[in-house]
């Protein structure tokens, strides 16, 4: 990229209820910081949420809940475009065109498809299989240059690149921009369970003590940190020495992500000290981050109409950006239909 101005970031997040610290530190806070680095579009990937089990009532509330959490965390509708992708039909339309470019073999190789379908491929929805094509449409529709995602999504970004290149080549156009994974916005913390430093923090873990929910009270947050699994050794001064101490590494990583410091800086401050000192400091840092966020979240929950309006505004802006690319894509394949773009 020659200049920051030509950088356009697009990213989506699936709407889930019950947000936890892993969602916040892994994706959301990074998005918040990116708003000052590039033009950003962020959306709730609610169409993607249909690929597994659907509970309509739950989905409706999860979309609002996630939107509220994003705004409460600092996604600013004046800086970024925030919307639900089901509200912009161009995503689904482009996904069809791109589905005719993507090859079965490419999709068959997607590890997320293999993991999620498991042994039940025949019984999986076509949507689950085609999921990465919709994701490619989400990105290519806005001619995004950079897509911030976690490691588990890198393969989907590669696929979006392949689809962009094949479409451009097949139809001899320079329409789609092959996107790059984005590494800005500071480091994304991979937040692990508080009970097992080798498992990801997850809302499906049966033990609530394994995670910090955005809705947990200050006392509960402090209690969960106090009871978090650790080892008896003091903290080292070298991050490498954490490699074989997954629980210690996780807590240090969380502290770094919450305060915005690097792991080196955190260790420089706490080297030689035990968890008796470190844990209360971590609990304080977490409470300082989460208390105001929870207050804002409660305000948004009380005013769903305000949230809906905000998302509608975002959808209108996104639709206007998407229209010329979609029209161009139809035109490229030989279908021109009257459109008001
Ligand atoms: N698949 C992504 C995830 O599960 C969410 C997503 C959907 C996305 N569309 C996207 C991310 C487009 C980046 C760009 O995390």
Short mmCIF file of C-alpha atoms and ligand atoms in Angstrom, two decimals:
data_model
loop_
_atom_site.label_atom_id
_atom_site.label_comp_id
_atom_site.label_asym_id
_atom_site.label_seq_id
_atom_site.Cartn_x
_atom_site.Cartn_y
_atom_site.Cartn_z
CA UNK A 1 0.00 0.00 0.00
CA UNK A 2 1.41 3.34 -0.94
CA UNK A 3 -0.42 5.41 1.64
CA UNK A 4 -2.55 4.88 4.70
CA UNK A 5 -5.48 6.57 3.03
CA UNK A 6 -5.82 3.87 0.43
CA UNK A 7 -6.10 1.25 3.13
CA UNK A 8 -9.57 -0.10 3.67
CA UNK A 9 -10.23 -2.54 6.48
CA UNK A 10 -13.21 -4.89 6.51
CA UNK A 11 -13.95 -7.40 9.23
CA UNK A 12 -16.88 -9.35 10.56
CA UNK A 13 -17.73 -11.07 13.79
CA UNK A 14 -20.39 -13.66 14.37
CA UNK A 15 -23.08 -12.47 16.73
CA UNK A 16 -22.99 -14.53 19.88
CA UNK A 17 -24.58 -13.71 23.18
CA UNK A 18 -22.55 -13.94 26.38
CA UNK A 19 -19.40 -12.18 25.30
CA UNK A 20 -16.25 -12.95 27.21
CA UNK A 21 -12.76 -11.55 27.58
CA UNK A 22 -11.51 -13.70 24.69
CA UNK A 23 -13.83 -11.95 22.20
CA UNK A 24 -12.95 -8.57 23.63
CA UNK A 25 -9.17 -8.87 23.64
CA UNK A 26 -8.90 -11.15 20.60
CA UNK A 27 -10.86 -9.05 18.14
CA UNK A 28 -12.90 -6.15 19.41
CA UNK A 29 -10.25 -3.97 21.07
CA UNK A 30 -8.03 -4.44 18.05
CA UNK A 31 -10.82 -3.14 15.84
CA UNK A 32 -11.24 -0.16 18.14
CA UNK A 33 -7.57 0.76 17.73
CA UNK A 34 -7.70 0.25 13.97
CA UNK A 35 -10.32 2.92 13.54
CA UNK A 36 -7.58 5.50 13.82
CA UNK A 37 -5.33 3.74 11.33
CA UNK A 38 -7.63 3.14 8.36
CA UNK A 39 -11.08 3.47 6.86
CA UNK A 40 -13.01 0.67 8.54
CA UNK A 41 -16.17 -1.31 7.91
CA UNK A 42 -17.20 -3.71 10.66
CA UNK A 43 -20.20 -5.96 10.49
CA UNK A 44 -22.12 -8.58 12.39
CA UNK A 45 -21.87 -11.72 10.28
CA UNK A 46 -25.45 -12.74 10.97
CA UNK A 47 -25.85 -14.60 7.65
CA UNK A 48 -22.91 -16.74 8.70
CA UNK A 49 -24.68 -17.50 11.94
CA UNK A 50 -27.32 -19.40 9.92
CA UNK A 51 -24.88 -22.09 8.81
CA UNK A 52 -25.22 -24.13 11.99
CA UNK A 53 -28.26 -24.37 14.30
CA UNK A 54 -30.65 -21.47 14.12
CA UNK A 55 -32.72 -20.18 16.97
CA UNK A 56 -34.49 -17.13 15.50
CA UNK A 57 -35.23 -15.43 18.78
CA UNK A 58 -31.74 -16.02 20.07
CA UNK A 59 -30.21 -14.73 16.83
CA UNK A 60 -32.20 -11.51 16.96
CA UNK A 61 -31.04 -10.79 20.48
CA UNK A 62 -27.44 -11.83 19.79
CA UNK A 63 -27.18 -9.36 16.94
CA UNK A 64 -28.24 -6.52 19.22
CA UNK A 65 -26.10 -7.77 22.08
CA UNK A 66 -23.00 -7.93 19.90
CA UNK A 67 -23.68 -4.53 18.35
CA UNK A 68 -24.08 -3.05 21.84
CA UNK A 69 -20.85 -4.67 22.98
CA UNK A 70 -18.96 -3.32 19.98
CA UNK A 71 -20.17 0.21 20.58
CA UNK A 72 -19.66 -0.01 24.34
CA UNK A 73 -16.10 -1.16 23.67
CA UNK A 74 -15.36 1.87 21.53
CA UNK A 75 -16.43 1.18 17.95
CA UNK A 76 -17.49 4.66 16.94
CA UNK A 77 -20.21 5.02 14.32
CA UNK A 78 -18.73 8.39 13.36
CA UNK A 79 -15.41 6.82 12.49
CA UNK A 80 -16.40 3.40 11.20
CA UNK A 81 -19.30 1.86 9.34
CA UNK A 82 -21.04 -0.67 11.57
CA UNK A 83 -23.86 -2.87 10.27
CA UNK A 84 -25.34 -6.34 10.08
CA UNK A 85 -24.53 -8.00 6.77
CA UNK A 86 -28.04 -9.40 6.34
CA UNK A 87 -29.16 -5.76 6.01
CA UNK A 88 -27.04 -5.30 2.89
CA UNK A 89 -28.37 -7.75 0.27
CA UNK A 90 -25.33 -7.16 -1.95
CA UNK A 91 -23.37 -9.61 0.25
CA UNK A 92 -25.66 -12.53 -0.59
CA UNK A 93 -25.89 -11.48 -4.23
CA UNK A 94 -22.15 -11.30 -4.72
CA UNK A 95 -21.74 -14.60 -2.86
CA UNK A 96 -23.77 -16.28 -5.62
CA UNK A 97 -21.58 -14.85 -8.37
CA UNK A 98 -18.42 -15.81 -6.49
CA UNK A 99 -19.82 -19.27 -5.77
CA UNK A 100 -19.69 -19.84 -9.51
CA UNK A 101 -16.00 -18.89 -9.53
CA UNK A 102 -14.86 -20.81 -6.43
CA UNK A 103 -14.09 -24.50 -6.98
CA UNK A 104 -15.40 -27.38 -4.88
CA UNK A 105 -11.84 -28.58 -4.39
CA UNK A 106 -10.82 -25.26 -2.84
CA UNK A 107 -13.67 -25.35 -0.37
CA UNK A 108 -13.10 -29.01 0.43
CA UNK A 109 -9.66 -28.10 1.72
CA UNK A 110 -10.91 -25.55 4.26
CA UNK A 111 -9.94 -26.81 7.71
CA UNK A 112 -12.85 -25.03 9.39
CA UNK A 113 -15.28 -26.89 7.13
CA UNK A 114 -13.58 -30.18 7.95
CA UNK A 115 -13.63 -29.44 11.68
CA UNK A 116 -17.20 -28.22 11.81
CA UNK A 117 -18.70 -30.88 9.54
CA UNK A 118 -16.62 -33.64 11.13
CA UNK A 119 -17.95 -37.02 10.09
CA UNK A 120 -21.31 -35.54 9.16
CA UNK A 121 -20.49 -33.96 5.81
CA UNK A 122 -23.56 -35.36 4.07
CA UNK A 123 -25.80 -33.97 6.78
CA UNK A 124 -24.15 -30.54 6.93
CA UNK A 125 -25.85 -27.56 5.35
CA UNK A 126 -24.72 -26.28 1.98
CA UNK A 127 -24.34 -22.95 3.78
CA UNK A 128 -21.66 -24.36 6.06
CA UNK A 129 -19.72 -25.58 3.04
CA UNK A 130 -20.17 -22.30 1.15
CA UNK A 131 -19.45 -20.17 4.22
CA UNK A 132 -16.00 -19.05 2.97
CA UNK A 133 -17.53 -17.87 -0.31
CA UNK A 134 -19.87 -15.56 1.56
CA UNK A 135 -16.89 -14.40 3.60
CA UNK A 136 -15.02 -13.67 0.35
CA UNK A 137 -18.03 -11.65 -0.84
CA UNK A 138 -18.03 -9.69 2.45
CA UNK A 139 -14.48 -8.64 1.76
CA UNK A 140 -14.36 -8.24 -2.03
CA UNK A 141 -17.59 -6.25 -2.15
CA UNK A 142 -15.82 -3.33 -0.49
CA UNK A 143 -12.53 -3.85 -2.29
CA UNK A 144 -10.94 -4.14 1.15
CA UNK A 145 -7.18 -4.13 1.19
CA UNK A 146 -6.76 -5.54 4.70
CA UNK A 147 -8.75 -7.95 6.79
CA UNK A 148 -7.96 -8.28 10.50
CA UNK A 149 -8.65 -11.85 11.56
CA UNK A 150 -7.30 -14.45 13.92
CA UNK A 151 -5.12 -17.32 12.81
CA UNK A 152 -8.09 -19.63 12.35
CA UNK A 153 -9.42 -17.37 9.58
CA UNK A 154 -6.23 -16.88 7.57
CA UNK A 155 -7.11 -19.74 5.25
CA UNK A 156 -10.41 -18.03 4.41
CA UNK A 157 -8.59 -14.83 3.50
CA UNK A 158 -6.27 -16.83 1.25
CA UNK A 159 -9.34 -18.29 -0.41
CA UNK A 160 -10.80 -14.80 -0.90
CA UNK A 161 -7.54 -13.87 -2.65
CA UNK A 162 -7.77 -16.93 -4.91
CA UNK A 163 -11.39 -16.16 -5.78
CA UNK A 164 -10.56 -12.50 -6.51
CA UNK A 165 -7.68 -13.45 -8.78
CA UNK A 166 -9.61 -16.14 -10.64
CA UNK A 167 -12.61 -13.86 -11.20
CA UNK A 168 -10.40 -11.04 -12.47
CA UNK A 169 -8.54 -13.45 -14.77
CA UNK A 170 -11.59 -15.35 -16.04
CA UNK A 171 -13.44 -12.18 -16.99
CA UNK A 172 -10.40 -10.10 -17.84
CA UNK A 173 -11.21 -7.33 -15.39
CA UNK A 174 -9.44 -5.58 -12.55
CA UNK A 175 -12.43 -5.52 -10.30
CA UNK A 176 -11.53 -7.32 -7.12
CA UNK A 177 -8.65 -6.45 -4.83
CA UNK A 178 -6.90 -9.53 -3.41
CA UNK A 179 -6.98 -8.82 0.34
CA UNK A 180 -4.18 -9.25 2.86
CA UNK A 181 -4.55 -10.33 6.46
CA UNK A 182 -4.05 -7.25 8.62
CA UNK A 183 -1.61 -7.12 11.47
CA UNK A 184 -2.17 -3.59 12.72
CA UNK A 185 -4.16 -2.53 15.76
CA UNK A 186 -1.66 -3.90 18.23
CA UNK A 187 -1.24 -7.50 19.16
CA UNK A 188 -4.28 -9.72 19.33
CA UNK A 189 -4.22 -11.68 22.54
CA UNK A 190 -5.08 -15.33 22.33
CA UNK A 191 -6.95 -15.62 25.57
CA UNK A 192 -6.94 -19.05 27.15
CA UNK A 193 -9.11 -20.68 29.81
CA UNK A 194 -8.36 -19.64 33.39
CA UNK A 195 -8.47 -23.32 34.36
CA UNK A 196 -6.32 -24.71 31.54
CA UNK A 197 -3.73 -22.58 29.76
CA UNK A 198 -3.75 -24.85 26.71
CA UNK A 199 -7.49 -24.48 25.90
CA UNK A 200 -9.03 -21.37 24.36
CA UNK A 201 -11.33 -19.32 26.58
CA UNK A 202 -14.75 -20.33 25.35
CA UNK A 203 -18.37 -19.77 26.13
CA UNK A 204 -18.98 -23.49 25.73
CA UNK A 205 -16.63 -24.47 28.56
CA UNK A 206 -18.85 -26.01 31.26
CA UNK A 207 -16.94 -24.21 34.02
CA UNK A 208 -17.90 -20.56 34.35
CA UNK A 209 -14.69 -20.08 36.35
CA UNK A 210 -12.74 -20.72 33.14
CA UNK A 211 -13.77 -17.41 31.61
CA UNK A 212 -14.47 -13.78 32.36
CA UNK A 213 -17.79 -12.67 30.95
CA UNK A 214 -18.38 -9.05 30.09
CA UNK A 215 -21.40 -9.21 32.38
CA UNK A 216 -19.45 -10.44 35.46
CA UNK A 217 -19.49 -8.14 38.49
CA UNK A 218 -16.23 -6.62 39.73
CA UNK A 219 -16.17 -9.02 42.66
CA UNK A 220 -16.67 -12.03 40.45
CA UNK A 221 -13.89 -10.89 38.12
CA UNK A 222 -11.53 -10.56 41.08
CA UNK A 223 -12.59 -13.94 42.40
CA UNK A 224 -12.06 -15.67 39.06
CA UNK A 225 -8.56 -14.22 38.79
CA UNK A 226 -7.77 -15.19 42.38
CA UNK A 227 -8.80 -18.77 41.65
CA UNK A 228 -7.18 -18.94 38.21
CA UNK A 229 -4.80 -21.86 37.83
CA UNK A 230 -1.12 -20.93 38.12
CA UNK A 231 2.17 -22.47 39.14
CA UNK A 232 4.21 -21.76 42.27
CA UNK A 233 7.12 -20.02 40.53
CA UNK A 234 7.72 -16.29 40.38
CA UNK A 235 7.43 -14.47 37.07
CA UNK A 236 10.55 -14.54 34.88
CA UNK A 237 12.13 -11.56 33.13
CA UNK A 238 12.27 -13.27 29.73
CA UNK A 239 9.05 -14.07 27.78
CA UNK A 240 10.65 -17.27 26.44
CA UNK A 241 10.66 -18.68 29.95
CA UNK A 242 6.86 -18.58 29.87
CA UNK A 243 6.70 -21.02 26.99
CA UNK A 244 6.37 -24.05 29.21
CA UNK A 245 4.09 -22.31 31.70
CA UNK A 246 0.83 -21.92 29.75
CA UNK A 247 -1.24 -20.61 32.67
CA UNK A 248 1.37 -18.02 33.63
CA UNK A 249 1.77 -17.02 30.00
CA UNK A 250 -1.97 -16.59 29.63
CA UNK A 251 -2.31 -14.29 32.63
CA UNK A 252 0.67 -12.19 31.56
CA UNK A 253 -0.77 -12.00 28.02
CA UNK A 254 -4.12 -10.85 29.38
CA UNK A 255 -2.45 -8.17 31.49
CA UNK A 256 -0.49 -6.96 28.46
CA UNK A 257 -3.57 -6.82 26.22
CA UNK A 258 -5.65 -5.04 28.84
CA UNK A 259 -3.06 -2.37 29.61
CA UNK A 260 -1.76 -2.06 26.04
CA UNK A 261 1.79 -2.82 27.24
CA UNK A 262 4.03 -5.43 25.66
CA UNK A 263 4.70 -8.75 27.40
CA UNK A 264 8.32 -7.60 27.87
CA UNK A 265 7.16 -4.47 29.66
CA UNK A 266 4.85 -6.45 31.91
CA UNK A 267 7.62 -8.86 32.82
CA UNK A 268 10.06 -6.01 33.43
CA UNK A 269 7.59 -4.73 36.01
CA UNK A 270 6.76 -8.05 37.70
CA UNK A 271 9.90 -10.20 37.26
CA UNK A 272 10.77 -12.05 40.45
CA UNK A 273 7.31 -11.55 41.97
CA UNK A 274 4.83 -14.33 42.56
CA UNK A 275 1.17 -14.58 41.67
CA UNK A 276 0.22 -13.26 45.10
CA UNK A 277 1.31 -9.85 43.82
CA UNK A 278 0.53 -10.26 40.15
CA UNK A 279 -3.05 -11.52 40.42
CA UNK A 280 -4.43 -8.53 42.36
CA UNK A 281 -2.75 -6.18 39.87
CA UNK A 282 -4.33 -8.11 37.02
CA UNK A 283 -7.75 -8.05 38.68
CA UNK A 284 -7.49 -4.27 39.14
CA UNK A 285 -6.54 -3.75 35.50
CA UNK A 286 -9.43 -5.91 34.33
CA UNK A 287 -11.96 -4.17 36.53
CA UNK A 288 -10.74 -0.78 35.29
CA UNK A 289 -11.35 -1.92 31.71
CA UNK A 290 -14.62 -3.76 32.23
CA UNK A 291 -16.58 -1.59 34.66
CA UNK A 292 -17.16 1.37 32.32
CA UNK A 293 -17.77 -1.02 29.45
CA UNK A 294 -20.47 -2.86 31.41
CA UNK A 295 -22.15 0.42 32.33
CA UNK A 296 -22.32 1.50 28.68
CA UNK A 297 -23.53 -1.94 27.64
CA UNK A 298 -26.42 -1.68 30.10
CA UNK A 299 -27.41 1.70 28.66
CA UNK A 300 -27.54 0.30 25.13
CA UNK A 301 -29.51 -2.73 26.28
CA UNK A 302 -32.16 -0.38 27.60
CA UNK A 303 -32.52 1.34 24.24
CA UNK A 304 -32.73 -1.26 21.45
CA UNK A 305 -34.40 1.24 19.07
CA UNK A 306 -31.31 3.41 19.24
CA UNK A 307 -29.13 0.44 18.37
CA UNK A 308 -31.38 -0.56 15.49
CA UNK A 309 -31.22 2.98 14.09
CA UNK A 310 -27.48 3.01 14.32
CA UNK A 311 -27.23 -0.30 12.48
CA UNK A 312 -29.65 0.91 9.81
CA UNK A 313 -27.53 4.00 9.19
CA UNK A 314 -24.46 1.82 8.91
CA UNK A 315 -26.22 -0.52 6.48
CA UNK A 316 -27.23 2.39 4.25
CA UNK A 317 -23.64 3.63 4.10
CA UNK A 318 -22.30 0.14 3.42
CA UNK A 319 -24.90 -0.47 0.69
CA UNK A 320 -23.86 2.73 -1.08
CA UNK A 321 -20.22 1.64 -1.06
CA UNK A 322 -21.10 -1.86 -2.23
CA UNK A 323 -23.42 -0.94 -5.11
CA UNK A 324 -20.86 0.00 -7.78
CA UNK A 325 -18.76 -3.11 -7.16
CA UNK A 326 -21.77 -5.38 -7.34
CA UNK A 327 -22.98 -3.69 -10.54
CA UNK A 328 -19.53 -4.15 -11.99
CA UNK A 329 -19.47 -7.81 -11.02
CA UNK A 330 -22.81 -8.46 -12.75
CA UNK A 331 -21.59 -6.59 -15.75
CA UNK A 332 -18.34 -8.58 -15.86
CA UNK A 333 -20.18 -11.89 -16.13
CA UNK A 334 -22.50 -10.57 -18.84
CA UNK A 335 -25.52 -9.76 -16.73
CA UNK A 336 -26.51 -6.15 -16.70
CA UNK A 337 -29.63 -5.34 -14.88
CA UNK A 338 -31.13 -1.99 -14.24
CA UNK A 339 -29.84 -0.86 -10.90
CA UNK A 340 -30.03 2.44 -9.21
CA UNK A 341 -26.35 2.51 -8.33
N1 LIG B 1 -15.61 -16.03 9.63
C1 LIG B 1 -15.27 -14.98 10.55
C2 LIG B 1 -15.15 -15.57 11.96
O1 LIG B 1 -15.79 -16.54 12.28
C3 LIG B 1 -16.32 -13.90 10.56
C4 LIG B 1 -16.39 -13.24 9.22
C5 LIG B 1 -17.41 -13.34 8.32
C6 LIG B 1 -15.42 -12.38 8.65
N2 LIG B 1 -17.14 -12.59 7.23
C7 LIG B 1 -15.94 -12.00 7.39
C8 LIG B 1 -14.20 -11.91 9.07
C9 LIG B 1 -15.21 -11.15 6.55
C10 LIG B 1 -13.47 -11.07 8.23
C11 LIG B 1 -13.99 -10.70 6.98
O2 LIG B 1 -14.41 -15.03 12.75
#
